[in-house]
GROMACS .gro file of C-alpha atoms in nm:
model
  376
    1MET     CA    1   0.942  -0.425   1.992
    2ARG     CA    2   1.079  -0.683   1.747
    3VAL     CA    3   0.932  -0.963   1.960
    4LEU     CA    4   0.596  -0.785   1.963
    5ALA     CA    5   0.568  -0.775   1.583
    6ALA     CA    6   0.704  -1.126   1.541
    7ALA     CA    7   0.447  -1.257   1.788
    8LEU     CA    8   0.175  -1.075   1.600
    9ALA     CA    9   0.285  -1.235   1.272
   10VAL     CA   10   0.286  -1.585   1.416
   11VAL     CA   11  -0.035  -1.545   1.614
   12LEU     CA   12  -0.237  -1.411   1.322
   13TYR     CA   13  -0.112  -1.624   1.040
   14GLY     CA   14   0.117  -1.897   1.171
   15PRO     CA   15   0.494  -1.928   1.117
   16ALA     CA   16   0.476  -2.050   0.755
   17GLU     CA   17   0.259  -1.764   0.630
   18ALA     CA   18   0.394  -1.487   0.851
   19GLN     CA   19   0.633  -1.359   0.587
   20SER     CA   20   0.379  -1.350   0.300
   21THR     CA   21   0.082  -1.178   0.463
   22PRO     CA   22  -0.002  -0.831   0.602
   23SER     CA   23   0.161  -0.941   0.927
   24GLN     CA   24   0.491  -0.881   0.752
   25ALA     CA   25   0.401  -0.512   0.774
   26ALA     CA   26   0.378  -0.543   1.152
   27LEU     CA   27   0.723  -0.699   1.167
   28ALA     CA   28   0.854  -0.421   0.942
   29ALA     CA   29   0.676  -0.172   1.169
   30ALA     CA   30   0.874  -0.286   1.471
   31GLU     CA   31   1.196  -0.255   1.273
   32MET     CA   32   1.096   0.093   1.151
   33LEU     CA   33   1.010   0.215   1.499
   34GLU     CA   34   1.333   0.075   1.638
   35GLN     CA   35   1.537   0.234   1.360
   36ALA     CA   36   1.346   0.560   1.392
   37SER     CA   37   1.437   0.578   1.759
   38ILE     CA   38   1.805   0.530   1.673
   39SER     CA   39   1.784   0.779   1.386
   40LEU     CA   40   1.633   1.041   1.614
   41SER     CA   41   1.939   1.024   1.836
   42ASP     CA   42   2.174   1.036   1.538
   43ALA     CA   43   1.992   1.323   1.364
   44GLU     CA   44   2.138   1.586   1.597
   45SER     CA   45   2.487   1.515   1.469
   46ALA     CA   46   2.384   1.463   1.107
   47ARG     CA   47   2.532   1.697   0.852
   48ASP     CA   48   2.189   1.755   0.699
   49ARG     CA   49   1.963   1.761   1.003
   50VAL     CA   50   1.652   1.845   0.800
   51ARG     CA   51   1.690   1.540   0.577
   52ALA     CA   52   1.779   1.313   0.871
   53LEU     CA   53   1.478   1.429   1.074
   54THR     CA   54   1.250   1.405   0.771
   55GLU     CA   55   1.350   1.042   0.720
   56THR     CA   56   1.306   0.979   1.092
   57ILE     CA   57   0.952   1.117   1.093
   58GLN     CA   58   0.862   0.919   0.782
   59ALA     CA   59   0.997   0.603   0.948
   60TYR     CA   60   0.791   0.672   1.259
   61GLU     CA   61   0.478   0.742   1.053
   62ALA     CA   62   0.519   0.424   0.848
   63GLY     CA   63   0.593   0.218   1.158
   64LEU     CA   64   0.301   0.354   1.357
   65SER     CA   65   0.066   0.304   1.063
   66ALA     CA   66   0.169  -0.059   1.014
   67MET     CA   67   0.162  -0.128   1.388
   68ARG     CA   68  -0.184   0.028   1.413
   69ASP     CA   69  -0.319  -0.196   1.137
   70GLY     CA   70  -0.156  -0.509   1.278
   71LEU     CA   71  -0.283  -0.449   1.629
   72ARG     CA   72  -0.635  -0.386   1.508
   73MET     CA   73  -0.625  -0.722   1.331
   74ALA     CA   74  -0.505  -0.875   1.658
   75ALA     CA   75  -0.795  -0.716   1.848
   76THR     CA   76  -1.042  -0.841   1.589
   77ARG     CA   77  -0.895  -1.192   1.608
   78GLU     CA   78  -0.915  -1.191   1.988
   79ALA     CA   79  -1.281  -1.087   1.978
   80GLN     CA   80  -1.356  -1.359   1.721
   81LEU     CA   81  -1.187  -1.630   1.927
   82SER     CA   82  -1.352  -1.517   2.250
   83ALA     CA   83  -1.695  -1.525   2.084
   84GLU     CA   84  -1.628  -1.874   1.946
   85LEU     CA   85  -1.516  -2.002   2.285
   86ARG     CA   86  -1.825  -1.857   2.456
   87ALA     CA   87  -2.048  -2.024   2.196
   88ARG     CA   88  -1.875  -2.356   2.262
   89GLU     CA   89  -1.890  -2.340   2.644
   90GLN     CA   90  -2.125  -2.639   2.680
   91ASP     CA   91  -1.924  -2.857   2.439
   92VAL     CA   92  -1.606  -2.752   2.614
   93ALA     CA   93  -1.747  -2.846   2.956
   94GLN     CA   94  -1.855  -3.190   2.831
   95LEU     CA   95  -1.519  -3.249   2.664
   96LEU     CA   96  -1.330  -3.153   2.978
   97GLY     CA   97  -1.557  -3.383   3.182
   98VAL     CA   98  -1.487  -3.681   2.958
   99LEU     CA   99  -1.114  -3.618   2.952
  100GLN     CA  100  -1.107  -3.574   3.328
  101THR     CA  101  -1.293  -3.903   3.376
  102ILE     CA  102  -1.050  -4.086   3.149
  103GLU     CA  103  -0.751  -3.937   3.325
  104THR     CA  104  -0.871  -4.011   3.680
  105THR     CA  105  -1.008  -4.363   3.625
  106THR     CA  106  -0.759  -4.639   3.710
  107PRO     CA  107  -0.666  -4.885   3.432
  108PRO     CA  108  -0.809  -5.198   3.607
  109VAL     CA  109  -1.153  -5.032   3.642
  110LEU     CA  110  -1.146  -4.922   3.277
  111MET     CA  111  -1.089  -5.280   3.168
  112LEU     CA  112  -1.391  -5.427   3.359
  113HIS     CA  113  -1.710  -5.468   3.159
  114PRO     CA  114  -2.049  -5.634   3.250
  115SER     CA  115  -2.037  -5.847   2.931
  116GLY     CA  116  -1.704  -5.996   3.020
  117PRO     CA  117  -1.378  -5.995   2.822
  118LEU     CA  118  -1.552  -5.956   2.481
  119GLY     CA  119  -1.741  -5.649   2.595
  120ALA     CA  120  -1.426  -5.507   2.749
  121ALA     CA  121  -1.242  -5.561   2.422
  122ARG     CA  122  -1.519  -5.389   2.222
  123ALA     CA  123  -1.529  -5.100   2.468
  124GLY     CA  124  -1.152  -5.071   2.443
  125MET     CA  125  -1.173  -5.056   2.066
  126MET     CA  126  -1.440  -4.786   2.080
  127LEU     CA  127  -1.237  -4.593   2.332
  128SER     CA  128  -0.925  -4.619   2.117
  129GLU     CA  129  -1.121  -4.469   1.825
  130VAL     CA  130  -1.278  -4.190   2.030
  131THR     CA  131  -0.970  -4.092   2.229
  132PRO     CA  132  -0.769  -3.941   1.937
  133GLY     CA  133  -1.069  -3.725   1.846
  134LEU     CA  134  -1.107  -3.612   2.206
  135ASN     CA  135  -0.736  -3.536   2.224
  136ALA     CA  136  -0.752  -3.341   1.898
  137LYS     CA  137  -1.042  -3.134   2.029
  138ALA     CA  138  -0.858  -3.079   2.356
  139GLN     CA  139  -0.546  -2.966   2.173
  140ALA     CA  140  -0.747  -2.730   1.949
  141LEU     CA  141  -0.914  -2.585   2.258
  142ALA     CA  142  -0.577  -2.538   2.428
  143GLN     CA  143  -0.440  -2.364   2.119
  144ASP     CA  144  -0.739  -2.129   2.103
  145LEU     CA  145  -0.707  -2.045   2.472
  146GLN     CA  146  -0.332  -1.988   2.429
  147GLU     CA  147  -0.395  -1.766   2.130
  148VAL     CA  148  -0.641  -1.550   2.324
  149GLN     CA  149  -0.388  -1.522   2.604
  150THR     CA  150  -0.110  -1.426   2.361
  151LEU     CA  151  -0.330  -1.167   2.192
  152ARG     CA  152  -0.412  -1.005   2.525
  153VAL     CA  153  -0.045  -0.984   2.618
  154LEU     CA  154   0.022  -0.843   2.273
  155GLN     CA  155  -0.237  -0.570   2.325
  156GLN     CA  156  -0.092  -0.480   2.665
  157ASP     CA  157   0.263  -0.458   2.529
  158ALA     CA  158   0.139  -0.261   2.229
  159ALA     CA  159   0.027   0.031   2.443
  160GLU     CA  160   0.383   0.083   2.564
  161THR     CA  161   0.525   0.040   2.214
  162LEU     CA  162   0.282   0.291   2.064
  163THR     CA  163   0.341   0.538   2.347
  164GLU     CA  164   0.715   0.532   2.277
  165GLY     CA  165   0.654   0.571   1.904
  166LEU     CA  166   0.412   0.862   1.942
  167THR     CA  167   0.647   1.038   2.184
  168GLY     CA  168   0.937   0.987   1.946
  169VAL     CA  169   0.757   1.121   1.639
  170GLN     CA  170   0.639   1.428   1.829
  171SER     CA  171   0.994   1.500   1.942
  172ALA     CA  172   1.117   1.455   1.584
  173ARG     CA  173   0.857   1.703   1.453
  174THR     CA  174   0.964   1.964   1.706
  175ARG     CA  175   1.331   1.918   1.619
  176LEU     CA  176   1.248   1.935   1.248
  177SER     CA  177   1.083   2.276   1.290
  178GLU     CA  178   1.394   2.400   1.471
  179ALA     CA  179   1.628   2.252   1.208
  180ILE     CA  180   1.435   2.418   0.923
  181ALA     CA  181   1.448   2.753   1.104
  182ASP     CA  182   1.828   2.715   1.137
  183ARG     CA  183   1.880   2.591   0.780
  184THR     CA  184   2.108   2.789   0.550
  185GLY     CA  185   2.260   2.748   0.206
  186LEU     CA  186   1.952   2.677  -0.008
  187PRO     CA  187   1.949   2.842  -0.352
  188GLN     CA  188   1.729   3.152  -0.381
  189ARG     CA  189   1.561   3.223  -0.717
  190PHE     CA  190   1.406   3.548  -0.600
  191VAL     CA  191   1.341   3.757  -0.290
  192GLU     CA  192   0.985   3.821  -0.177
  193ASP     CA  193   0.856   4.178  -0.155
  194PRO     CA  194   0.630   4.170   0.156
  195ILE     CA  195   0.439   4.483   0.053
  196LYS     CA  196   0.357   4.348  -0.292
  197THR     CA  197   0.256   4.015  -0.134
  198ALA     CA  198   0.018   4.188   0.107
  199ILE     CA  199  -0.136   4.394  -0.176
  200LEU     CA  200  -0.185   4.086  -0.392
  201ILE     CA  201  -0.350   3.893  -0.106
  202SER     CA  202  -0.586   4.180  -0.022
  203SER     CA  203  -0.690   4.224  -0.384
  204THR     CA  204  -0.737   3.854  -0.457
  205GLU     CA  205  -1.076   3.686  -0.451
  206THR     CA  206  -0.983   3.348  -0.597
  207LEU     CA  207  -0.690   3.109  -0.605
  208ASP     CA  208  -0.691   3.152  -0.981
  209GLY     CA  209  -0.639   3.527  -0.950
  210PHE     CA  210  -0.368   3.486  -0.687
  211ALA     CA  211  -0.176   3.227  -0.890
  212THR     CA  212  -0.190   3.452  -1.193
  213GLY     CA  213  -0.044   3.743  -0.996
  214LEU     CA  214   0.240   3.549  -0.831
  215SER     CA  215   0.501   3.719  -1.048
  216GLU     CA  216   0.413   4.047  -0.879
  217ILE     CA  217   0.535   3.948  -0.531
  218SER     CA  218   0.905   3.935  -0.614
  219GLU     CA  219   1.158   4.209  -0.564
  220GLY     CA  220   1.338   4.245  -0.897
  221GLU     CA  221   1.374   3.978  -1.165
  222ILE     CA  222   1.311   3.610  -1.096
  223ALA     CA  223   1.609   3.402  -1.204
  224GLN     CA  224   1.526   3.188  -1.504
  225SER     CA  225   1.508   2.812  -1.460
  226ASP     CA  226   1.526   2.536  -1.717
  227ASP     CA  227   1.422   2.263  -1.471
  228SER     CA  228   1.178   2.011  -1.616
  229ILE     CA  229   0.985   1.717  -1.472
  230GLN     CA  230   0.799   1.644  -1.794
  231SER     CA  231   0.942   1.291  -1.806
  232ARG     CA  232   0.779   1.217  -1.470
  233LYS     CA  233   0.432   1.324  -1.574
  234GLY     CA  234   0.174   1.086  -1.431
  235ASP     CA  235   0.428   0.930  -1.197
  236VAL     CA  236   0.493   1.207  -0.941
  237PRO     CA  237   0.434   1.071  -0.587
  238LEU     CA  238   0.174   1.233  -0.365
  239PRO     CA  239   0.310   1.472  -0.100
  240VAL     CA  240   0.152   1.286   0.191
  241GLN     CA  241   0.036   0.933   0.265
  242GLY     CA  242  -0.341   0.936   0.243
  243VAL     CA  243  -0.668   0.815   0.095
  244LEU     CA  244  -0.812   0.970  -0.221
  245LEU     CA  245  -1.144   1.124  -0.113
  246HIS     CA  246  -1.242   1.336  -0.415
  247ARG     CA  247  -1.110   1.354  -0.767
  248ALA     CA  248  -1.091   1.672  -0.972
  249GLY     CA  249  -1.437   1.796  -1.068
  250GLU     CA  250  -1.622   1.584  -0.810
  251THR     CA  251  -1.868   1.757  -0.578
  252ASP     CA  252  -1.792   1.721  -0.206
  253ALA     CA  253  -2.037   1.689   0.086
  254ALA     CA  254  -2.067   2.068   0.107
  255GLY     CA  255  -2.172   2.088  -0.257
  256VAL     CA  256  -1.842   2.244  -0.366
  257THR     CA  257  -1.679   2.141  -0.693
  258ARG     CA  258  -1.309   2.218  -0.740
  259PRO     CA  259  -1.054   2.145  -1.010
  260GLY     CA  260  -0.819   1.974  -0.765
  261LEU     CA  261  -0.825   1.649  -0.571
  262VAL     CA  262  -0.869   1.592  -0.198
  263LEU     CA  263  -0.667   1.348   0.011
  264GLY     CA  264  -0.759   1.223   0.357
  265ALA     CA  265  -0.445   1.220   0.575
  266ARG     CA  266  -0.370   1.135   0.936
  267PRO     CA  267  -0.341   1.418   1.191
  268ARG     CA  268   0.005   1.578   1.206
  269ALA     CA  269   0.125   1.386   0.899
  270LEU     CA  270   0.436   1.526   0.732
  271VAL     CA  271   0.390   1.681   0.386
  272THR     CA  272   0.692   1.688   0.155
  273THR     CA  273   0.762   1.825  -0.189
  274PRO     CA  274   0.741   1.540  -0.443
  275THR     CA  275   0.995   1.705  -0.674
  276ALA     CA  276   1.260   1.973  -0.654
  277ALA     CA  277   1.077   2.306  -0.673
  278THR     CA  278   1.079   2.678  -0.602
  279ILE     CA  279   0.853   2.803  -0.323
  280ARG     CA  280   0.636   3.065  -0.492
  281TYR     CA  281   0.415   3.132  -0.188
  282ARG     CA  282   0.343   2.995   0.156
  283GLY     CA  283   0.097   3.110   0.419
  284PRO     CA  284  -0.278   3.168   0.463
  285LEU     CA  285  -0.496   3.254   0.165
  286LEU     CA  286  -0.871   3.314   0.134
  287ASP     CA  287  -1.070   3.024   0.283
  288LEU     CA  288  -0.805   2.768   0.193
  289GLY     CA  289  -0.617   2.790   0.520
  290ASN     CA  290  -0.241   2.759   0.515
  291LEU     CA  291  -0.110   2.660   0.176
  292ILE     CA  292   0.213   2.633  -0.015
  293ILE     CA  293   0.257   2.690  -0.388
  294LEU     CA  294   0.551   2.514  -0.553
  295GLU     CA  295   0.694   2.563  -0.900
  296PRO     CA  296   0.873   2.246  -1.021
  297GLN     CA  297   0.929   2.390  -1.369
  298PRO     CA  298   0.841   2.716  -1.543
  299GLY     CA  299   0.467   2.747  -1.605
  300LEU     CA  300   0.376   2.458  -1.369
  301LEU     CA  301   0.245   2.509  -1.016
  302PHE     CA  302   0.158   2.258  -0.742
  303VAL     CA  303  -0.080   2.398  -0.480
  304PHE     CA  304  -0.112   2.216  -0.144
  305SER     CA  305  -0.368   2.365   0.096
  306GLY     CA  306  -0.509   2.263   0.433
  307LEU     CA  307  -0.180   2.263   0.625
  308GLN     CA  308  -0.143   2.374   0.985
  309GLU     CA  309   0.225   2.457   0.962
  310VAL     CA  310   0.420   2.550   0.650
  311TYR     CA  311   0.799   2.541   0.612
  312GLY     CA  312   1.046   2.728   0.396
  313ASP     CA  313   1.084   3.080   0.256
  314ILE     CA  314   0.932   3.225  -0.057
  315GLY     CA  315   1.185   3.217  -0.340
  316GLN     CA  316   1.384   2.921  -0.205
  317VAL     CA  317   1.465   2.627  -0.429
  318ILE     CA  318   1.412   2.310  -0.228
  319PRO     CA  319   1.519   1.955  -0.320
  320GLU     CA  320   1.280   1.664  -0.366
  321GLY     CA  321   1.156   1.514  -0.040
  322THR     CA  322   1.197   1.838   0.156
  323PRO     CA  323   0.927   1.887   0.424
  324VAL     CA  324   0.692   2.174   0.339
  325GLY     CA  325   0.444   2.141   0.625
  326LEU     CA  326   0.241   1.940   0.873
  327MET     CA  327  -0.125   1.848   0.862
  328PRO     CA  328  -0.349   1.984   1.140
  329GLY     CA  329  -0.527   1.785   1.410
  330GLU     CA  330  -0.442   1.611   1.734
  331THR     CA  331  -0.249   1.287   1.763
  332PRO     CA  332  -0.502   1.017   1.862
  333GLU     CA  333  -0.485   0.854   2.204
  334ILE     CA  334  -0.365   0.497   2.242
  335GLY     CA  335  -0.720   0.369   2.298
  336ALA     CA  336  -0.838   0.520   1.970
  337ILE     CA  337  -0.546   0.368   1.782
  338LEU     CA  338  -0.620   0.022   1.922
  339SER     CA  339  -0.993   0.051   1.854
  340THR     CA  340  -1.127  -0.179   1.582
  341ARG     CA  341  -1.396   0.070   1.479
  342GLY     CA  342  -1.350   0.201   1.128
  343ASP     CA  343  -1.074  -0.049   1.061
  344GLY     CA  344  -0.966  -0.031   0.698
  345THR     CA  345  -1.213   0.245   0.607
  346GLY     CA  346  -0.974   0.540   0.626
  347THR     CA  347  -1.171   0.707   0.906
  348ASP     CA  348  -0.848   0.764   1.098
  349ARG     CA  349  -0.734   0.993   0.814
  350SER     CA  350  -0.944   1.279   0.941
  351GLU     CA  351  -0.750   1.572   0.790
  352THR     CA  352  -0.780   1.682   0.428
  353LEU     CA  353  -0.515   1.808   0.190
  354TYR     CA  354  -0.633   1.984  -0.126
  355ILE     CA  355  -0.404   1.948  -0.428
  356GLU     CA  356  -0.439   2.166  -0.735
  357VAL     CA  357  -0.211   2.164  -1.039
  358ARG     CA  358  -0.189   2.464  -1.273
  359GLU     CA  359  -0.024   2.476  -1.612
  360ASP     CA  360   0.019   2.817  -1.781
  361ASN     CA  361  -0.226   2.973  -1.531
  362SER     CA  362  -0.501   2.715  -1.592
  363PRO     CA  363  -0.599   2.424  -1.365
  364VAL     CA  364  -0.547   2.071  -1.497
  365ASP     CA  365  -0.640   1.733  -1.353
  366PRO     CA  366  -0.382   1.656  -1.080
  367GLU     CA  367  -0.394   1.289  -1.175
  368SER     CA  368  -0.233   1.377  -1.506
  369TRP     CA  369   0.078   1.450  -1.296
  370PHE     CA  370   0.040   1.258  -0.969
  371ARG     CA  371   0.042   0.882  -0.920
  372THR     CA  372  -0.275   0.808  -0.725
  373SER     CA  373  -0.460   0.506  -0.597
  374LYS     CA  374  -0.752   0.449  -0.362
  375ASP     CA  375  -0.510   0.438  -0.072
  376GLY     CA  376  -0.289   0.728  -0.171
   0.00000   0.00000   0.00000
């Protein structure tokens, strides 16, 4: 795995630049995947299995993402070189013919010339000037052919590397679900009243109305909290690695305008809480699919919707970085990962996560709290 990424770095950019270009990500990817495999074995004996498995999944996701990008660059480079070599077939054939003639002709014959010694000397001088150029072209051709060969080997080895990585991350996700189900000892701010929750859901027509009525789903008083993340405003990390598709107030392709933002994420990506928070609700709601509502501080709610699986119990206080769910979708096949189509456009982030932020029961622009960029 380490050799695979190192080869990719050298092939794409050369030894001198390999450490200062995107190929460095491919080298880091191999290290991440290798470490993730080790971490997966160690996670079973870890004191905090949830945290260990979360870190393992994140390492796998980062490694697979970097490996995917690096291998697509390799495929593009191979296609470029192959096209160039095909375009130069005639020149290559002539070059090889000249070199073969020079190599097979005996020295005495080369030195004979119809004009005598002077002509032979002139011909020798011309040949001495041409030969370095021919050799340079021959060496460049050999390097290009070697590079194509290396890239093809790289692609073949990559399939095995990616298969191991995808198998490992799937195993880690399964173990994480089991570890969360077995988890004990988290603080509990309140206990959910299932009947009140069901009544609130059935009587709710909007997310706004549901969020406003959240205080009704508890059994008894909700313990007061003086937690505050005000100092982190504008710098809270996004809960999943993704591409920003729509900002708050923008109209989507279906003509719907919402006060939250939409991220494009990869299938089965892990979603974590960006801050310590209380789980105020988790489960299906209206047409939003599975969602989770977190309360980082009194009067502030983070709503994440579009999940396939949601983790945790209502009323629990969970630490920063705790997994709260998985995105839907199917893990792509190896061929799709290696495909160069859509490279760099975010088309492999086919699942969408909707993020809404509410302060004192009113929606606010999520970017006033979250640190966003075009690439999540």
